PDB file of C-alpha atoms and ligand atoms in Angstrom:
ATOM      1  CA  UNK A   1     -61.008  43.956   4.812  1.00 61.00           C
ATOM      2  CA  UNK A   2     -60.335  42.419   1.451  1.00 90.00           C
ATOM      3  CA  UNK A   3     -60.440  44.777  -1.510  1.00 97.00           C
ATOM      4  CA  UNK A   4     -63.495  43.030  -3.023  1.00 97.00           C
ATOM      5  CA  UNK A   5     -66.239  45.533  -3.901  1.00 97.00           C
ATOM      6  CA  UNK A   6     -64.167  48.356  -2.388  1.00 98.00           C
ATOM      7  CA  UNK A   7     -63.830  51.612  -4.323  1.00 98.00           C
ATOM      8  CA  UNK A   8     -60.332  52.901  -5.139  1.00 98.00           C
ATOM      9  CA  UNK A   9     -59.048  55.926  -7.057  1.00 98.00           C
ATOM     10  CA  UNK A  10     -55.972  54.918  -9.098  1.00 99.00           C
ATOM     11  CA  UNK A  11     -53.995  57.782 -10.649  1.00 99.00           C
ATOM     12  CA  UNK A  12     -51.515  57.161 -13.464  1.00 98.00           C
ATOM     13  CA  UNK A  13     -53.834  54.424 -14.738  1.00 99.00           C
ATOM     14  CA  UNK A  14     -53.141  54.845 -18.481  1.00 98.00           C
ATOM     15  CA  UNK A  15     -52.597  51.629 -20.434  1.00 98.00           C
ATOM     16  CA  UNK A  16     -49.091  52.768 -21.431  1.00 97.00           C
ATOM     17  CA  UNK A  17     -47.998  53.099 -17.789  1.00 98.00           C
ATOM     18  CA  UNK A  18     -46.491  49.700 -16.935  1.00 98.00           C
ATOM     19  CA  UNK A  19     -46.895  50.098 -13.180  1.00 98.00           C
ATOM     20  CA  UNK A  20     -50.294  51.843 -13.266  1.00 98.00           C
ATOM     21  CA  UNK A  21     -51.713  49.163 -15.552  1.00 98.00           C
ATOM     22  CA  UNK A  22     -50.326  46.345 -13.371  1.00 98.00           C
ATOM     23  CA  UNK A  23     -51.913  47.920 -10.274  1.00 99.00           C
ATOM     24  CA  UNK A  24     -55.282  48.204 -12.039  1.00 99.00           C
ATOM     25  CA  UNK A  25     -55.100  44.586 -13.215  1.00 98.00           C
ATOM     26  CA  UNK A  26     -54.215  43.287  -9.737  1.00 98.00           C
ATOM     27  CA  UNK A  27     -57.028  45.191  -8.022  1.00 98.00           C
ATOM     28  CA  UNK A  28     -59.479  44.210 -10.779  1.00 98.00           C
ATOM     29  CA  UNK A  29     -58.557  40.508 -10.355  1.00 98.00           C
ATOM     30  CA  UNK A  30     -59.289  40.884  -6.643  1.00 98.00           C
ATOM     31  CA  UNK A  31     -62.763  42.308  -7.276  1.00 98.00           C
ATOM     32  CA  UNK A  32     -62.176  45.990  -6.460  1.00 98.00           C
ATOM     33  CA  UNK A  33     -64.064  48.838  -8.132  1.00 98.00           C
ATOM     34  CA  UNK A  34     -61.752  51.398  -9.704  1.00 98.00           C
ATOM     35  CA  UNK A  35     -61.846  55.056 -10.713  1.00 98.00           C
ATOM     36  CA  UNK A  36     -59.094  55.305 -13.337  1.00 98.00           C
ATOM     37  CA  UNK A  37     -57.383  58.708 -13.466  1.00 99.00           C
ATOM     38  CA  UNK A  38     -54.976  60.357 -15.895  1.00 98.00           C
ATOM     39  CA  UNK A  39     -55.090  63.203 -18.404  1.00 98.00           C
ATOM     40  CA  UNK A  40     -55.702  61.147 -21.575  1.00 98.00           C
ATOM     41  CA  UNK A  41     -59.206  59.650 -21.678  1.00 98.00           C
ATOM     42  CA  UNK A  42     -58.349  57.274 -24.511  1.00 98.00           C
ATOM     43  CA  UNK A  43     -55.386  55.807 -22.606  1.00 98.00           C
ATOM     44  CA  UNK A  44     -57.659  55.245 -19.585  1.00 98.00           C
ATOM     45  CA  UNK A  45     -60.269  53.545 -21.764  1.00 98.00           C
ATOM     46  CA  UNK A  46     -57.530  51.247 -23.085  1.00 98.00           C
ATOM     47  CA  UNK A  47     -56.885  50.166 -19.494  1.00 98.00           C
ATOM     48  CA  UNK A  48     -60.629  49.792 -18.874  1.00 98.00           C
ATOM     49  CA  UNK A  49     -60.876  47.463 -21.890  1.00 98.00           C
ATOM     50  CA  UNK A  50     -58.228  45.184 -20.358  1.00 98.00           C
ATOM     51  CA  UNK A  51     -60.108  44.770 -17.046  1.00 98.00           C
ATOM     52  CA  UNK A  52     -62.706  42.081 -16.233  1.00 98.00           C
ATOM     53  CA  UNK A  53     -64.904  43.999 -13.785  1.00 97.00           C
ATOM     54  CA  UNK A  54     -67.902  45.916 -15.110  1.00 95.00           C
ATOM     55  CA  UNK A  55     -68.133  48.613 -12.438  1.00 96.00           C
ATOM     56  CA  UNK A  56     -64.913  50.541 -13.113  1.00 98.00           C
ATOM     57  CA  UNK A  57     -65.095  54.104 -14.443  1.00 98.00           C
ATOM     58  CA  UNK A  58     -62.646  56.544 -15.994  1.00 98.00           C
ATOM     59  CA  UNK A  59     -62.232  60.113 -14.771  1.00 98.00           C
ATOM     60  CA  UNK A  60     -59.862  62.118 -16.978  1.00 98.00           C
ATOM     61  CA  UNK A  61     -58.353  64.870 -14.837  1.00 99.00           C
ATOM     62  CA  UNK A  62     -55.129  66.897 -14.740  1.00 99.00           C
ATOM     63  CA  UNK A  63     -53.858  66.542 -11.172  1.00 99.00           C
ATOM     64  CA  UNK A  64     -51.595  69.573 -11.640  1.00 98.00           C
ATOM     65  CA  UNK A  65     -54.781  71.641 -11.257  1.00 98.00           C
ATOM     66  CA  UNK A  66     -54.169  71.459  -7.537  1.00 98.00           C
ATOM     67  CA  UNK A  67     -56.859  73.954  -6.584  1.00 98.00           C
ATOM     68  CA  UNK A  68     -59.541  71.806  -8.295  1.00 98.00           C
ATOM     69  CA  UNK A  69     -58.689  68.461  -6.631  1.00 98.00           C
ATOM     70  CA  UNK A  70     -60.983  68.875  -3.586  1.00 98.00           C
ATOM     71  CA  UNK A  71     -64.057  69.674  -5.715  1.00 98.00           C
ATOM     72  CA  UNK A  72     -63.262  66.875  -8.172  1.00 98.00           C
ATOM     73  CA  UNK A  73     -62.972  64.286  -5.348  1.00 98.00           C
ATOM     74  CA  UNK A  74     -66.233  65.570  -3.826  1.00 98.00           C
ATOM     75  CA  UNK A  75     -67.980  65.084  -7.173  1.00 98.00           C
ATOM     76  CA  UNK A  76     -66.525  61.557  -7.532  1.00 98.00           C
ATOM     77  CA  UNK A  77     -67.903  60.651  -4.092  1.00 98.00           C
ATOM     78  CA  UNK A  78     -71.305  62.118  -5.027  1.00 98.00           C
ATOM     79  CA  UNK A  79     -71.404  59.999  -8.174  1.00 98.00           C
ATOM     80  CA  UNK A  80     -69.827  56.740  -6.974  1.00 98.00           C
ATOM     81  CA  UNK A  81     -69.973  56.721  -3.156  1.00 98.00           C
ATOM     82  CA  UNK A  82     -67.357  57.071  -0.410  1.00 98.00           C
ATOM     83  CA  UNK A  83     -63.791  56.042  -1.198  1.00 98.00           C
ATOM     84  CA  UNK A  84     -62.038  53.014   0.360  1.00 98.00           C
ATOM     85  CA  UNK A  85     -58.618  54.085  -0.783  1.00 98.00           C
ATOM     86  CA  UNK A  86     -56.296  55.724  -3.222  1.00 98.00           C
ATOM     87  CA  UNK A  87     -53.234  54.746  -5.222  1.00 99.00           C
ATOM     88  CA  UNK A  88     -51.270  57.747  -6.495  1.00 99.00           C
ATOM     89  CA  UNK A  89     -49.029  56.388  -9.243  1.00 99.00           C
ATOM     90  CA  UNK A  90     -49.115  59.399 -11.601  1.00 98.00           C
ATOM     91  CA  UNK A  91     -45.768  61.135 -11.785  1.00 98.00           C
ATOM     92  CA  UNK A  92     -43.267  63.172 -13.731  1.00 98.00           C
ATOM     93  CA  UNK A  93     -39.981  61.292 -14.144  1.00 95.00           C
ATOM     94  CA  UNK A  94     -36.667  62.396 -15.557  1.00 92.00           C
ATOM     95  CA  UNK A  95     -33.129  63.631 -15.080  1.00 92.00           C
ATOM     96  CA  UNK A  96     -32.395  67.190 -13.906  1.00 95.00           C
ATOM     97  CA  UNK A  97     -28.647  67.961 -13.827  1.00 96.00           C
ATOM     98  CA  UNK A  98     -28.033  70.981 -11.600  1.00 97.00           C
ATOM     99  CA  UNK A  99     -26.324  72.904 -14.422  1.00 96.00           C
ATOM    100  CA  UNK A 100     -29.597  73.143 -16.360  1.00 94.00           C
ATOM    101  CA  UNK A 101     -32.184  73.348 -13.587  1.00 95.00           C
ATOM    102  CA  UNK A 102     -34.922  76.024 -13.738  1.00 95.00           C
ATOM    103  CA  UNK A 103     -37.658  77.132 -11.311  1.00 96.00           C
ATOM    104  CA  UNK A 104     -40.314  75.904 -13.786  1.00 96.00           C
ATOM    105  CA  UNK A 105     -38.727  72.453 -13.741  1.00 97.00           C
ATOM    106  CA  UNK A 106     -38.979  72.327  -9.948  1.00 97.00           C
ATOM    107  CA  UNK A 107     -42.756  72.729 -10.180  1.00 97.00           C
ATOM    108  CA  UNK A 108     -42.960  70.204 -13.003  1.00 97.00           C
ATOM    109  CA  UNK A 109     -41.702  67.519 -10.595  1.00 98.00           C
ATOM    110  CA  UNK A 110     -43.253  68.728  -7.351  1.00 98.00           C
ATOM    111  CA  UNK A 111     -46.775  69.480  -8.607  1.00 98.00           C
ATOM    112  CA  UNK A 112     -47.696  65.989  -9.738  1.00 98.00           C
ATOM    113  CA  UNK A 113     -45.325  63.889  -7.600  1.00 98.00           C
ATOM    114  CA  UNK A 114     -45.849  65.622  -4.261  1.00 98.00           C
ATOM    115  CA  UNK A 115     -48.343  68.518  -4.187  1.00 98.00           C
ATOM    116  CA  UNK A 116     -51.095  66.504  -5.885  1.00 99.00           C
ATOM    117  CA  UNK A 117     -50.457  63.723  -3.342  1.00 99.00           C
ATOM    118  CA  UNK A 118     -51.006  66.152  -0.465  1.00 98.00           C
ATOM    119  CA  UNK A 119     -54.158  67.615  -1.998  1.00 98.00           C
ATOM    120  CA  UNK A 120     -55.541  64.120  -2.696  1.00 98.00           C
ATOM    121  CA  UNK A 121     -54.858  63.095   0.907  1.00 98.00           C
ATOM    122  CA  UNK A 122     -56.594  66.204   2.220  1.00 98.00           C
ATOM    123  CA  UNK A 123     -59.599  65.717  -0.085  1.00 98.00           C
ATOM    124  CA  UNK A 124     -60.142  61.997   0.529  1.00 98.00           C
ATOM    125  CA  UNK A 125     -59.795  62.360   4.313  1.00 98.00           C
ATOM    126  CA  UNK A 126     -62.589  64.941   4.632  1.00 97.00           C
ATOM    127  CA  UNK A 127     -65.705  63.776   6.520  1.00 94.00           C
ATOM    128  CA  UNK A 128     -68.070  61.603   4.407  1.00 96.00           C
ATOM    129  CA  UNK A 129     -65.542  61.225   1.560  1.00 97.00           C
ATOM    130  CA  UNK A 130     -64.051  57.929   2.861  1.00 98.00           C
ATOM    131  CA  UNK A 131     -65.188  54.653   4.393  1.00 97.00           C
ATOM    132  CA  UNK A 132     -63.752  53.379   7.713  1.00 94.00           C
ATOM    133  CA  UNK A 133     -60.518  51.424   7.194  1.00 96.00           C
ATOM    134  CA  UNK A 134     -59.549  53.445   4.125  1.00 98.00           C
ATOM    135  CA  UNK A 135     -55.963  53.077   2.919  1.00 98.00           C
ATOM    136  CA  UNK A 136     -53.920  55.570   0.886  1.00 98.00           C
ATOM    137  CA  UNK A 137     -50.855  54.351  -1.035  1.00 99.00           C
ATOM    138  CA  UNK A 138     -48.339  56.602  -2.800  1.00 99.00           C
ATOM    139  CA  UNK A 139     -45.825  55.306  -5.323  1.00 98.00           C
ATOM    140  CA  UNK A 140     -42.505  56.767  -4.262  1.00 98.00           C
ATOM    141  CA  UNK A 141     -39.089  55.656  -5.433  1.00 98.00           C
ATOM    142  CA  UNK A 142     -35.823  54.243  -4.140  1.00 98.00           C
ATOM    143  CA  UNK A 143     -34.438  57.457  -5.650  1.00 97.00           C
ATOM    144  CA  UNK A 144     -36.032  59.231  -2.699  1.00 97.00           C
ATOM    145  CA  UNK A 145     -34.058  57.105  -0.232  1.00 95.00           C
ATOM    146  CA  UNK A 146     -30.499  57.657  -1.469  1.00 94.00           C
ATOM    147  CA  UNK A 147     -28.538  60.112  -3.607  1.00 92.00           C
ATOM    148  CA  UNK A 148     -28.432  59.610  -7.376  1.00 91.00           C
ATOM    149  CA  UNK A 149     -26.588  61.846  -9.845  1.00 92.00           C
ATOM    150  CA  UNK A 150     -28.757  64.175 -11.959  1.00 93.00           C
ATOM    151  CA  UNK A 151     -31.895  63.091 -10.088  1.00 94.00           C
ATOM    152  CA  UNK A 152     -32.136  66.011  -7.615  1.00 97.00           C
ATOM    153  CA  UNK A 153     -35.718  66.999  -8.448  1.00 98.00           C
ATOM    154  CA  UNK A 154     -37.228  63.555  -8.981  1.00 97.00           C
ATOM    155  CA  UNK A 155     -35.492  62.177  -5.873  1.00 98.00           C
ATOM    156  CA  UNK A 156     -36.537  65.104  -3.675  1.00 98.00           C
ATOM    157  CA  UNK A 157     -40.147  64.884  -4.860  1.00 98.00           C
ATOM    158  CA  UNK A 158     -40.242  61.187  -3.907  1.00 98.00           C
ATOM    159  CA  UNK A 159     -38.414  61.728  -0.584  1.00 98.00           C
ATOM    160  CA  UNK A 160     -41.133  64.265   0.216  1.00 98.00           C
ATOM    161  CA  UNK A 161     -43.715  61.473  -0.124  1.00 98.00           C
ATOM    162  CA  UNK A 162     -41.847  59.342   2.428  1.00 98.00           C
ATOM    163  CA  UNK A 163     -41.957  62.248   4.852  1.00 98.00           C
ATOM    164  CA  UNK A 164     -45.567  63.109   4.029  1.00 98.00           C
ATOM    165  CA  UNK A 165     -46.908  59.600   4.753  1.00 98.00           C
ATOM    166  CA  UNK A 166     -45.347  59.672   8.231  1.00 98.00           C
ATOM    167  CA  UNK A 167     -47.046  62.913   9.287  1.00 98.00           C
ATOM    168  CA  UNK A 168     -50.320  62.135   7.504  1.00 98.00           C
ATOM    169  CA  UNK A 169     -50.405  58.672   9.101  1.00 98.00           C
ATOM    170  CA  UNK A 170     -50.239  60.258  12.573  1.00 98.00           C
ATOM    171  CA  UNK A 171     -52.898  62.835  11.757  1.00 98.00           C
ATOM    172  CA  UNK A 172     -55.294  60.384  10.107  1.00 98.00           C
ATOM    173  CA  UNK A 173     -54.915  57.449  12.532  1.00 98.00           C
ATOM    174  CA  UNK A 174     -57.804  58.834  14.598  1.00 97.00           C
ATOM    175  CA  UNK A 175     -60.012  58.486  11.513  1.00 97.00           C
ATOM    176  CA  UNK A 176     -58.697  54.929  10.938  1.00 97.00           C
ATOM    177  CA  UNK A 177     -57.184  55.945   7.616  1.00 98.00           C
ATOM    178  CA  UNK A 178     -53.804  54.346   6.878  1.00 98.00           C
ATOM    179  CA  UNK A 179     -51.211  56.146   4.724  1.00 98.00           C
ATOM    180  CA  UNK A 180     -48.196  54.371   3.196  1.00 99.00           C
ATOM    181  CA  UNK A 181     -45.705  54.558   0.373  1.00 98.00           C
ATOM    182  CA  UNK A 182     -44.234  51.913  -1.968  1.00 98.00           C
ATOM    183  CA  UNK A 183     -40.732  52.675  -3.224  1.00 98.00           C
ATOM    184  CA  UNK A 184     -39.578  50.740  -6.286  1.00 98.00           C
ATOM    185  CA  UNK A 185     -36.059  50.968  -7.694  1.00 98.00           C
ATOM    186  CA  UNK A 186     -35.817  50.368 -11.459  1.00 97.00           C
ATOM    187  CA  UNK A 187     -38.855  48.425 -12.703  1.00 98.00           C
ATOM    188  CA  UNK A 188     -38.651  46.508 -15.973  1.00 98.00           C
ATOM    189  CA  UNK A 189     -40.722  48.055 -18.760  1.00 97.00           C
ATOM    190  CA  UNK A 190     -40.823  51.036 -21.108  1.00 95.00           C
ATOM    191  CA  UNK A 191     -39.478  53.591 -18.575  1.00 93.00           C
ATOM    192  CA  UNK A 192     -36.504  51.359 -17.727  1.00 96.00           C
ATOM    193  CA  UNK A 193     -35.712  50.904 -21.430  1.00 96.00           C
ATOM    194  CA  UNK A 194     -35.769  54.706 -21.904  1.00 93.00           C
ATOM    195  CA  UNK A 195     -33.527  55.116 -18.869  1.00 91.00           C
ATOM    196  CA  UNK A 196     -31.013  52.557 -20.189  1.00 95.00           C
ATOM    197  CA  UNK A 197     -30.997  54.264 -23.607  1.00 94.00           C
ATOM    198  CA  UNK A 198     -30.164  57.582 -21.891  1.00 90.00           C
ATOM    199  CA  UNK A 199     -27.418  56.095 -19.719  1.00 90.00           C
ATOM    200  CA  UNK A 200     -25.605  54.009 -22.338  1.00 95.00           C
ATOM    201  CA  UNK A 201     -24.397  50.424 -22.036  1.00 96.00           C
ATOM    202  CA  UNK A 202     -21.775  50.710 -19.292  1.00 97.00           C
ATOM    203  CA  UNK A 203     -23.839  52.838 -16.871  1.00 94.00           C
ATOM    204  CA  UNK A 204     -26.929  50.729 -17.552  1.00 96.00           C
ATOM    205  CA  UNK A 205     -25.071  47.560 -16.622  1.00 97.00           C
ATOM    206  CA  UNK A 206     -23.860  49.196 -13.385  1.00 96.00           C
ATOM    207  CA  UNK A 207     -27.433  50.183 -12.567  1.00 95.00           C
ATOM    208  CA  UNK A 208     -28.733  46.673 -13.266  1.00 97.00           C
ATOM    209  CA  UNK A 209     -25.932  45.181 -11.118  1.00 97.00           C
ATOM    210  CA  UNK A 210     -27.041  47.405  -8.222  1.00 97.00           C
ATOM    211  CA  UNK A 211     -30.212  45.268  -8.004  1.00 98.00           C
ATOM    212  CA  UNK A 212     -28.946  41.986  -6.426  1.00 97.00           C
ATOM    213  CA  UNK A 213     -32.293  40.219  -6.967  1.00 98.00           C
ATOM    214  CA  UNK A 214     -32.703  41.735 -10.442  1.00 98.00           C
ATOM    215  CA  UNK A 215     -35.126  44.440 -11.560  1.00 98.00           C
ATOM    216  CA  UNK A 216     -38.621  44.345 -10.097  1.00 98.00           C
ATOM    217  CA  UNK A 217     -41.547  43.653 -12.394  1.00 98.00           C
ATOM    218  CA  UNK A 218     -44.596  45.974 -12.449  1.00 98.00           C
ATOM    219  CA  UNK A 219     -46.527  43.085 -10.841  1.00 98.00           C
ATOM    220  CA  UNK A 220     -44.149  43.141  -7.845  1.00 98.00           C
ATOM    221  CA  UNK A 221     -45.131  46.761  -7.228  1.00 99.00           C
ATOM    222  CA  UNK A 222     -48.825  45.917  -7.724  1.00 99.00           C
ATOM    223  CA  UNK A 223     -48.620  43.078  -5.168  1.00 98.00           C
ATOM    224  CA  UNK A 224     -47.191  45.438  -2.544  1.00 98.00           C
ATOM    225  CA  UNK A 225     -49.893  48.003  -3.320  1.00 99.00           C
ATOM    226  CA  UNK A 226     -52.504  45.272  -2.841  1.00 98.00           C
ATOM    227  CA  UNK A 227     -50.927  44.349   0.517  1.00 98.00           C
ATOM    228  CA  UNK A 228     -51.022  47.948   1.732  1.00 98.00           C
ATOM    229  CA  UNK A 229     -54.616  48.537   0.578  1.00 98.00           C
ATOM    230  CA  UNK A 230     -55.943  45.323   2.077  1.00 98.00           C
ATOM    231  CA  UNK A 231     -56.491  44.301   5.670  1.00 97.00           C
ATOM    232  CA  UNK A 232     -53.353  42.134   5.480  1.00 97.00           C
ATOM    233  CA  UNK A 233     -51.549  45.337   6.494  1.00 98.00           C
ATOM    234  CA  UNK A 234     -54.261  46.537   8.903  1.00 97.00           C
ATOM    235  CA  UNK A 235     -51.748  47.663  11.543  1.00 98.00           C
ATOM    236  CA  UNK A 236     -49.201  49.236   9.176  1.00 98.00           C
ATOM    237  CA  UNK A 237     -49.169  52.978   8.600  1.00 98.00           C
ATOM    238  CA  UNK A 238     -46.605  55.695   7.874  1.00 98.00           C
ATOM    239  CA  UNK A 239     -44.106  53.345   6.221  1.00 98.00           C
ATOM    240  CA  UNK A 240     -42.242  53.334   2.934  1.00 98.00           C
ATOM    241  CA  UNK A 241     -42.007  49.762   1.652  1.00 98.00           C
ATOM    242  CA  UNK A 242     -39.069  49.194  -0.719  1.00 98.00           C
ATOM    243  CA  UNK A 243     -39.742  46.962  -3.742  1.00 98.00           C
ATOM    244  CA  UNK A 244     -36.237  47.234  -5.080  1.00 98.00           C
ATOM    245  CA  UNK A 245     -34.503  43.897  -5.629  1.00 98.00           C
ATOM    246  CA  UNK A 246     -32.094  44.815  -2.799  1.00 98.00           C
ATOM    247  CA  UNK A 247     -31.044  48.165  -4.368  1.00 97.00           C
ATOM    248  CA  UNK A 248     -31.205  50.045  -1.044  1.00 97.00           C
ATOM    249  CA  UNK A 249     -29.356  47.318   0.852  1.00 95.00           C
ATOM    250  CA  UNK A 250     -26.173  48.112  -1.086  1.00 85.00           C
TER     251      UNK A 250
HETATM  252  N1  NAP B 301     -40.791  52.834 -13.977  1.00 95.55           N
HETATM  253  C1  NAP B 301     -39.881  52.753 -13.017  1.00 95.55           C
HETATM  254  O1  NAP B 301     -38.797  52.159 -13.180  1.00 95.55           O
HETATM  255  C2  NAP B 301     -40.163  53.380 -11.675  1.00 95.55           C
HETATM  256  C3  NAP B 301     -39.221  53.258 -10.650  1.00 95.55           C
HETATM  257  C4  NAP B 301     -39.486  53.823  -9.409  1.00 95.55           C
HETATM  258  C5  NAP B 301     -40.672  54.479  -9.185  1.00 95.55           C
HETATM  259  N2  NAP B 301     -41.566  54.608 -10.205  1.00 95.55           N
HETATM  260  C6  NAP B 301     -42.818  55.319  -9.925  1.00 95.55           C
HETATM  261  O2  NAP B 301     -43.899  54.442 -10.232  1.00 95.55           O
HETATM  262  C7  NAP B 301     -45.020  55.191 -10.729  1.00 95.55           C
HETATM  263  C8  NAP B 301     -45.450  54.655 -12.089  1.00 95.55           C
HETATM  264  O3  NAP B 301     -44.338  54.638 -12.947  1.00 95.55           O
HETATM  265  P1  NAP B 301     -44.479  54.351 -14.521  1.00 95.55           P
HETATM  266  O4  NAP B 301     -43.104  54.375 -15.068  1.00 95.55           O
HETATM  267  O5  NAP B 301     -45.335  53.177 -14.771  1.00 95.55           O
HETATM  268  O6  NAP B 301     -45.253  55.698 -14.907  1.00 95.55           O
HETATM  269  P2  NAP B 301     -45.519  56.407 -16.281  1.00 95.55           P
HETATM  270  O7  NAP B 301     -45.536  55.447 -17.388  1.00 95.55           O
HETATM  271  O8  NAP B 301     -44.627  57.590 -16.368  1.00 95.55           O
HETATM  272  O9  NAP B 301     -46.993  56.877 -16.020  1.00 95.55           O
HETATM  273  C9  NAP B 301     -47.251  58.034 -15.331  1.00 95.55           C
HETATM  274  C10 NAP B 301     -48.723  58.297 -15.486  1.00 95.55           C
HETATM  275  O10 NAP B 301     -49.038  59.478 -14.826  1.00 95.55           O
HETATM  276  C11 NAP B 301     -50.051  60.151 -15.579  1.00 95.55           C
HETATM  277  N3  NAP B 301     -49.890  61.576 -15.293  1.00 95.55           N
HETATM  278  C12 NAP B 301     -48.768  62.314 -15.448  1.00 95.55           C
HETATM  279  N4  NAP B 301     -49.031  63.606 -15.146  1.00 95.55           N
HETATM  280  C13 NAP B 301     -50.337  63.663 -14.786  1.00 95.55           C
HETATM  281  C14 NAP B 301     -51.192  64.718 -14.376  1.00 95.55           C
HETATM  282  N5  NAP B 301     -50.767  65.979 -14.300  1.00 95.55           N
HETATM  283  N6  NAP B 301     -52.478  64.415 -14.068  1.00 95.55           N
HETATM  284  C15 NAP B 301     -52.918  63.150 -14.153  1.00 95.55           C
HETATM  285  N7  NAP B 301     -52.158  62.111 -14.532  1.00 95.55           N
HETATM  286  C16 NAP B 301     -50.882  62.374 -14.853  1.00 95.55           C
HETATM  287  C17 NAP B 301     -49.757  59.816 -17.052  1.00 95.55           C
HETATM  288  O11 NAP B 301     -50.916  59.694 -17.849  1.00 95.55           O
HETATM  289  P3  NAP B 301     -51.430  60.941 -18.746  1.00 95.55           P
HETATM  290  O12 NAP B 301     -50.255  61.358 -19.593  1.00 95.55           O
HETATM  291  O13 NAP B 301     -52.558  60.410 -19.542  1.00 95.55           O
HETATM  292  O14 NAP B 301     -51.838  61.971 -17.758  1.00 95.55           O
HETATM  293  C18 NAP B 301     -49.145  58.412 -16.932  1.00 95.55           C
HETATM  294  O15 NAP B 301     -50.088  57.411 -17.157  1.00 95.55           O
HETATM  295  C19 NAP B 301     -44.547  56.645 -10.761  1.00 95.55           C
HETATM  296  O16 NAP B 301     -44.958  57.288  -9.585  1.00 95.55           O
HETATM  297  C20 NAP B 301     -43.033  56.536 -10.803  1.00 95.55           C
HETATM  298  O17 NAP B 301     -42.403  57.670 -10.289  1.00 95.55           O
HETATM  299  C21 NAP B 301     -41.342  54.084 -11.435  1.00 95.55           C
END
């Protein structure tokens, strides 16, 4: 199954999200139909304006409203037809040193990074909501695969995705739905620049040096997402694919 004419929900699709935008552009180039999701309608329309295809739509929605996700997905299917797949790129990113952690902060990370992913998986995999061969892809992080100072909450929320895709892959194999994760390390772009500004010159250089092949580009992540959505990966499910310039090999 190529992605041409297939219908995908892409969360975190705002034009100012380097990775979300790159994913939308890649899938658009390959002829997919997209439902662009994020909280800010204007930022989604800015992405829409950069795409060639004429059948994409925007659906502004706050995915932290976990209890509303099932009804929202049902309505999307009613309006646009059954879903061929999902890319969950929306996230909350940041540093959370243990000395200043609060219960509210835990939810801030878990709600969007993990709980929304679970609710999306449950909603899309309900009878009549998906087409055979559907593929669900979650954007995790190399931070979820190894310890990083001051990243307890972000890292744990992304590690939870790696675990979730394994169990969901087993449960959904009978429905021929594949479930996978893509785990980038630092990706060049606005978020990386912010991260380097926070860390200072010396720590930033150390972090860059921990990527033997250099930082990934947003397009590298988008290419792996394309692979996991398409039939090129038809027999791959339950995996976390690192796109990390060798970060995890060290
Ligand atoms: N950048 C990196 O170096 C890097 C490295 C490893 C992994 N990642 C992962 O890659 C993905 C994309 O990263 P990025 O840096 O390009 O992301 P980003 O710029 O932070 O974009 C995140 C997007 O999520 C949307 N979002 C946040 N909360 C939401 C909510 N409650 N409901 C709906 N949408 C919500 C935001 O749009 P609205 O504000 O309009 O809602 C935004 O467009 C993330 O999952 C991130 O964890 C990034």
